[in-house]
Short mmCIF file of C-alpha atoms and ligand atoms in Angstrom, two decimals:
data_model
loop_
_atom_site.label_atom_id
_atom_site.label_comp_id
_atom_site.label_asym_id
_atom_site.label_seq_id
_atom_site.Cartn_x
_atom_site.Cartn_y
_atom_site.Cartn_z
CA UNK J 1 42.53 181.38 -21.02
CA UNK J 2 45.00 180.43 -24.53
CA UNK J 3 48.31 182.10 -24.57
CA UNK J 4 50.31 180.25 -22.87
CA UNK J 5 53.71 179.63 -23.27
CA UNK J 6 55.40 175.74 -23.71
CA UNK J 7 55.61 175.06 -19.37
CA UNK J 8 52.10 176.70 -19.39
CA UNK J 9 53.79 180.47 -18.10
CA UNK J 10 51.35 182.99 -18.72
CA UNK J 11 51.47 187.47 -19.82
CA UNK J 12 49.54 189.61 -18.61
CA UNK J 13 49.58 193.56 -19.31
CA UNK J 14 49.41 195.56 -16.61
CA UNK J 15 48.92 199.94 -17.81
CA UNK J 16 50.40 201.80 -14.91
CA UNK J 17 47.70 205.41 -16.30
CA UNK J 18 46.87 206.71 -12.46
CA UNK J 19 49.31 209.72 -13.34
CA UNK J 20 48.57 213.55 -12.98
CA UNK J 21 51.43 214.99 -15.51
CA UNK J 22 51.72 217.74 -14.14
CA UNK J 23 55.81 218.44 -16.38
CA UNK J 24 53.49 217.63 -19.63
CA UNK J 25 51.59 221.46 -18.20
CA UNK J 26 48.45 220.83 -19.88
CA UNK J 27 44.56 220.89 -19.43
CA UNK J 28 44.11 216.97 -18.38
CA UNK J 29 46.15 213.64 -17.59
CA UNK J 30 49.30 213.16 -20.55
CA UNK J 31 47.28 209.95 -20.61
CA UNK J 32 44.95 211.72 -22.23
CA UNK J 33 46.57 214.33 -24.79
CA UNK J 34 45.98 213.57 -28.28
CA UNK J 35 48.17 212.72 -31.90
CA UNK J 36 45.98 212.10 -34.47
CA UNK J 37 42.57 212.05 -33.30
CA UNK J 38 43.77 209.63 -30.29
CA UNK J 39 44.21 209.77 -26.95
CA UNK J 40 47.96 207.79 -26.11
CA UNK J 41 45.56 205.00 -23.31
CA UNK J 42 44.29 204.66 -27.10
CA UNK J 43 47.77 204.35 -29.00
CA UNK J 44 49.59 202.67 -26.71
CA UNK J 45 45.89 199.74 -25.64
CA UNK J 46 45.32 198.99 -29.49
CA UNK J 47 49.88 198.38 -30.14
CA UNK J 48 49.73 196.13 -27.62
CA UNK J 49 45.83 194.64 -26.88
CA UNK J 50 46.17 192.88 -30.56
CA UNK J 51 49.65 191.23 -29.35
CA UNK J 52 48.65 186.80 -29.27
CA UNK J 53 50.63 186.34 -26.11
CA UNK J 54 48.69 189.09 -24.39
CA UNK J 55 45.48 187.88 -22.45
CA UNK J 56 44.89 190.74 -20.20
CA UNK J 57 45.26 193.48 -20.22
CA UNK J 58 45.55 195.47 -15.91
CA UNK J 59 44.35 199.19 -16.86
CA UNK J 60 45.13 201.23 -13.24
CA UNK J 61 43.53 204.89 -13.87
CA UNK J 62 42.98 207.74 -10.67
CA UNK J 63 40.23 207.40 -8.06
CA UNK J 64 39.28 210.55 -9.59
CA UNK J 65 39.32 209.71 -13.58
CA UNK J 66 36.58 211.64 -15.65
CA UNK J 67 38.14 210.46 -18.79
CA UNK J 68 38.04 206.56 -19.07
CA UNK J 69 34.22 206.22 -19.67
CA UNK J 70 34.43 208.71 -22.54
CA UNK J 71 37.35 206.46 -24.48
CA UNK J 72 36.16 203.09 -23.96
CA UNK J 73 33.51 202.73 -25.98
CA UNK J 74 35.47 203.83 -29.12
CA UNK J 75 37.61 200.94 -28.46
CA UNK J 76 37.45 197.34 -30.17
CA UNK J 77 35.32 194.75 -28.50
CA UNK J 78 38.67 192.95 -28.80
CA UNK J 79 40.28 194.72 -27.06
CA UNK J 80 37.33 195.65 -24.14
CA UNK J 81 37.35 192.55 -23.92
CA UNK J 82 40.66 191.80 -22.24
CA UNK J 83 40.43 194.56 -19.62
CA UNK J 84 39.62 195.16 -16.34
CA UNK J 85 40.39 197.97 -14.22
CA UNK J 86 41.94 198.96 -11.20
CA UNK J 87 42.43 201.57 -9.08
CA UNK J 88 45.36 203.76 -9.33
CA UNK J 89 47.52 204.38 -5.89
CA UNK J 90 50.04 207.80 -4.72
CA UNK J 91 53.13 206.95 -6.02
CA UNK J 92 54.19 204.60 -9.26
CA UNK J 93 54.67 201.94 -7.38
CA UNK J 94 51.45 201.71 -5.66
CA UNK J 95 49.33 201.63 -8.86
CA UNK J 96 51.48 198.86 -10.24
CA UNK J 97 50.75 196.96 -6.67
CA UNK J 98 46.93 197.44 -7.04
CA UNK J 99 47.14 196.53 -10.54
CA UNK J 100 49.13 193.42 -9.74
CA UNK J 101 46.16 192.31 -6.50
CA UNK J 102 43.30 192.76 -9.18
CA UNK J 103 44.29 189.70 -10.55
CA UNK J 104 45.72 188.09 -7.30
CA UNK J 105 43.42 185.17 -8.21
CA UNK J 106 44.08 185.04 -11.95
CA UNK J 107 47.96 184.76 -12.04
CA UNK J 108 49.99 182.41 -11.90
CA UNK J 109 52.88 182.85 -9.88
CA UNK J 110 55.34 182.52 -12.40
CA UNK J 111 52.22 183.81 -14.77
CA UNK J 112 54.98 187.25 -16.26
CA UNK J 113 53.49 190.28 -15.62
CA UNK J 114 54.76 192.98 -18.12
CA UNK J 115 54.14 196.37 -16.70
CA UNK J 116 54.02 199.04 -19.12
CA UNK J 117 53.97 202.66 -18.96
CA UNK J 118 50.99 204.01 -20.94
CA UNK J 119 52.87 207.05 -21.92
CA UNK J 120 55.05 204.94 -24.02
CA UNK J 121 52.81 204.89 -26.83
CA UNK J 122 55.51 204.62 -30.06
CA UNK J 123 56.92 201.32 -28.54
CA UNK J 124 57.67 198.01 -31.21
CA UNK J 125 55.74 195.31 -30.69
CA UNK J 126 58.81 193.91 -32.92
CA UNK J 127 60.37 194.57 -29.29
CA UNK J 128 57.73 193.39 -27.30
CA UNK J 129 57.65 189.67 -27.92
CA UNK J 130 62.40 190.24 -28.56
CA UNK J 131 62.25 191.27 -24.84
CA UNK J 132 59.64 187.96 -24.38
CA UNK J 133 61.75 186.01 -25.70
CA UNK J 134 65.20 187.02 -24.17
CA UNK J 135 63.06 186.40 -20.64
CA UNK J 136 60.56 184.32 -20.30
CA UNK J 137 63.84 181.59 -18.61
CA UNK J 138 65.03 184.15 -16.19
CA UNK J 139 64.24 183.49 -12.77
CA UNK J 140 63.47 186.75 -12.36
CA UNK J 141 62.83 188.62 -14.98
CA UNK J 142 63.84 191.24 -17.59
CA UNK J 143 63.47 194.98 -18.99
CA UNK J 144 63.76 197.37 -22.51
CA UNK J 145 66.61 199.33 -22.34
CA UNK J 146 69.51 201.46 -24.80
CA UNK J 147 72.89 201.73 -24.12
CA UNK J 148 73.48 205.14 -23.10
CA UNK J 149 74.28 207.80 -26.16
CA UNK J 150 75.69 210.39 -24.98
CA UNK J 151 78.59 211.51 -23.63
CA UNK J 152 77.53 211.84 -19.25
CA UNK J 153 79.26 214.97 -17.83
CA UNK J 154 78.79 215.55 -13.64
CA UNK J 155 78.55 218.81 -12.20
CA UNK J 156 79.79 220.89 -9.14
CA UNK J 157 77.53 223.02 -7.14
CA UNK J 158 78.04 225.96 -9.60
CA UNK J 159 76.80 223.75 -12.55
CA UNK J 160 80.42 223.65 -14.31
CA UNK J 161 81.85 220.42 -15.08
CA UNK J 162 83.09 217.65 -12.85
CA UNK J 163 83.68 215.02 -14.33
CA UNK J 164 83.25 212.69 -16.79
CA UNK J 165 81.75 209.84 -16.66
CA UNK J 166 82.67 205.74 -18.03
CA UNK J 167 79.32 205.53 -19.67
CA UNK J 168 80.12 202.07 -21.42
CA UNK J 169 78.43 199.70 -18.48
CA UNK J 170 74.84 202.67 -18.59
CA UNK J 171 71.60 202.18 -19.45
CA UNK J 172 69.01 204.03 -20.43
CA UNK J 173 65.50 201.43 -18.64
CA UNK J 174 62.48 202.11 -20.33
CA UNK J 175 59.31 200.10 -20.54
CA UNK J 176 57.99 197.57 -20.33
CA UNK J 177 59.61 195.66 -17.54
CA UNK J 178 58.37 191.68 -17.04
CA UNK J 179 58.92 189.66 -13.95
CA UNK J 180 57.39 186.96 -12.36
CA UNK J 181 54.00 188.26 -10.64
CA UNK J 182 54.87 186.63 -7.36
CA UNK J 183 58.59 188.12 -7.69
CA UNK J 184 57.33 191.95 -8.27
CA UNK J 185 54.56 191.71 -5.57
CA UNK J 186 57.10 190.67 -3.58
CA UNK J 187 59.63 192.85 -4.19
CA UNK J 188 56.58 196.20 -4.52
CA UNK J 189 55.92 195.32 -0.89
CA UNK J 190 58.31 195.20 -0.08
CA UNK J 191 59.45 198.40 -1.04
CA UNK J 192 56.47 199.24 0.28
CA UNK J 193 56.97 198.30 4.04
CA UNK J 194 60.89 199.19 3.94
CA UNK J 195 59.51 202.91 2.67
CA UNK J 196 61.39 203.18 -0.09
CA UNK J 197 59.32 205.22 -3.54
CA UNK J 198 61.22 202.80 -6.51
CA UNK J 199 61.03 204.75 -9.70
CA UNK J 200 60.46 201.09 -11.41
CA UNK J 201 59.76 197.60 -11.70
CA UNK J 202 63.13 197.06 -12.00
CA UNK J 203 64.52 198.99 -9.02
CA UNK J 204 62.17 197.20 -6.58
CA UNK J 205 63.69 193.39 -7.43
CA UNK J 206 67.53 194.47 -7.87
CA UNK J 207 66.97 195.51 -3.86
CA UNK J 208 65.47 191.48 -3.63
CA UNK J 209 69.23 190.23 -4.88
CA UNK J 210 68.16 189.80 -8.09
CA UNK J 211 70.26 189.83 -11.46
CA UNK J 212 67.45 191.98 -13.79
CA UNK J 213 68.47 191.11 -17.64
CA UNK J 214 68.89 193.67 -19.59
CA UNK J 215 67.49 193.71 -23.40
CA UNK J 216 68.31 196.08 -26.73
CA UNK J 217 64.80 198.24 -27.52
CA UNK J 218 64.38 200.48 -29.91
CA UNK J 219 65.38 204.40 -28.53
CA UNK J 220 62.75 205.95 -30.23
CA UNK J 221 60.29 204.52 -27.43
CA UNK J 222 60.57 207.06 -25.71
CA UNK J 223 57.56 208.73 -22.36
CA UNK J 224 56.16 212.36 -23.24
CA UNK J 225 56.47 214.09 -20.54
CA UNK J 226 57.78 216.95 -21.40
CA UNK J 227 55.16 218.89 -24.05
CA UNK J 228 58.52 218.56 -26.39
CA UNK J 229 57.44 214.71 -26.95
CA UNK J 230 54.50 215.09 -28.07
CA UNK J 231 56.33 216.40 -31.03
CA UNK J 232 58.55 213.79 -31.22
CA UNK J 233 56.05 211.18 -31.01
CA UNK J 234 53.67 212.56 -33.10
CA UNK J 235 56.63 211.91 -35.41
CA UNK J 236 57.91 208.38 -34.39
CA UNK J 237 53.99 207.22 -35.16
CA UNK J 238 53.86 208.10 -38.16
CA UNK J 239 56.34 206.27 -39.62
CA UNK J 240 57.78 203.90 -36.89
CA UNK J 241 56.19 199.85 -37.04
O1 C5P W 1 54.95 210.65 -14.49
P1 C5P W 1 55.67 209.61 -15.55
O2 C5P W 1 56.08 209.95 -17.18
O3 C5P W 1 56.29 208.86 -14.50
O4 C5P W 1 54.57 208.65 -15.27
C1 C5P W 1 54.56 206.78 -15.60
C2 C5P W 1 53.95 205.33 -15.09
O5 C5P W 1 53.44 206.02 -14.82
C3 C5P W 1 51.76 206.94 -16.23
O6 C5P W 1 51.90 205.81 -16.97
C4 C5P W 1 51.76 207.47 -15.42
O7 C5P W 1 50.18 207.36 -16.13
C5 C5P W 1 51.70 205.62 -15.04
N1 C5P W 1 50.90 206.29 -13.22
C6 C5P W 1 50.83 205.66 -12.92
N2 C5P W 1 50.38 206.07 -11.31
C7 C5P W 1 50.74 207.15 -10.19
C8 C5P W 1 51.76 207.72 -11.17
C9 C5P W 1 51.92 207.83 -12.49
O8 C5P W 1 49.83 204.50 -12.47
N3 C5P W 1 50.21 207.80 -8.80
#
């Protein structure tokens, strides 16, 4: 297993892809929607799978996923060899935990796991390298994020502005989020035991008391959530690295 840093730490990629994408209201899970003849899943896999430092990809799929068998043969042999499939769970955090458990005999405690939403196909490999460089010496880990751009308003019950918030220290969380294997597993198991539905890995790790590093990435690493986002991603993929 060649891709280790000086201390022998390895980098594993977990791609949660077991969501149904209800807000997209499409005829298929949103990771199988297409841009330029390729599914979002393929775009993301092809972008991150060629990175030298990533030697294993855990692709977490829903148990009733009927789309993957048609996609897999379209990938390069190089990419297929890196991929291991794991079973998804009810919530995103359950899917990520299952992904971690699928490599428990292969991952070292101090290895890093990068968790990336498969529906963020515009992620830049340069930002991922930046994240790895900024976080590889951290105790727990960090994430790509962008400082909040817009002015933030809090609404009252009638939909009128109650307060304009101070945005100077507010960030929008993105992915990849990158944590030591044993810390992330413990964080997600603790969240489950406490009945806490965390929406990202960082929240679970923060709840254990760790300080999580913010690393500024590009704002075009959008998550495909609504139909409009697909048009925006098409434009971004046409021009960005
Ligand atoms: O629904 P949302 O856009 O927040 O999902 C973010 C990511 O988490 C997607 O890549 C989706 O496929 C994944 N997910 C998952 N298992 C779930 C729910 C979401 O892997 N139960």
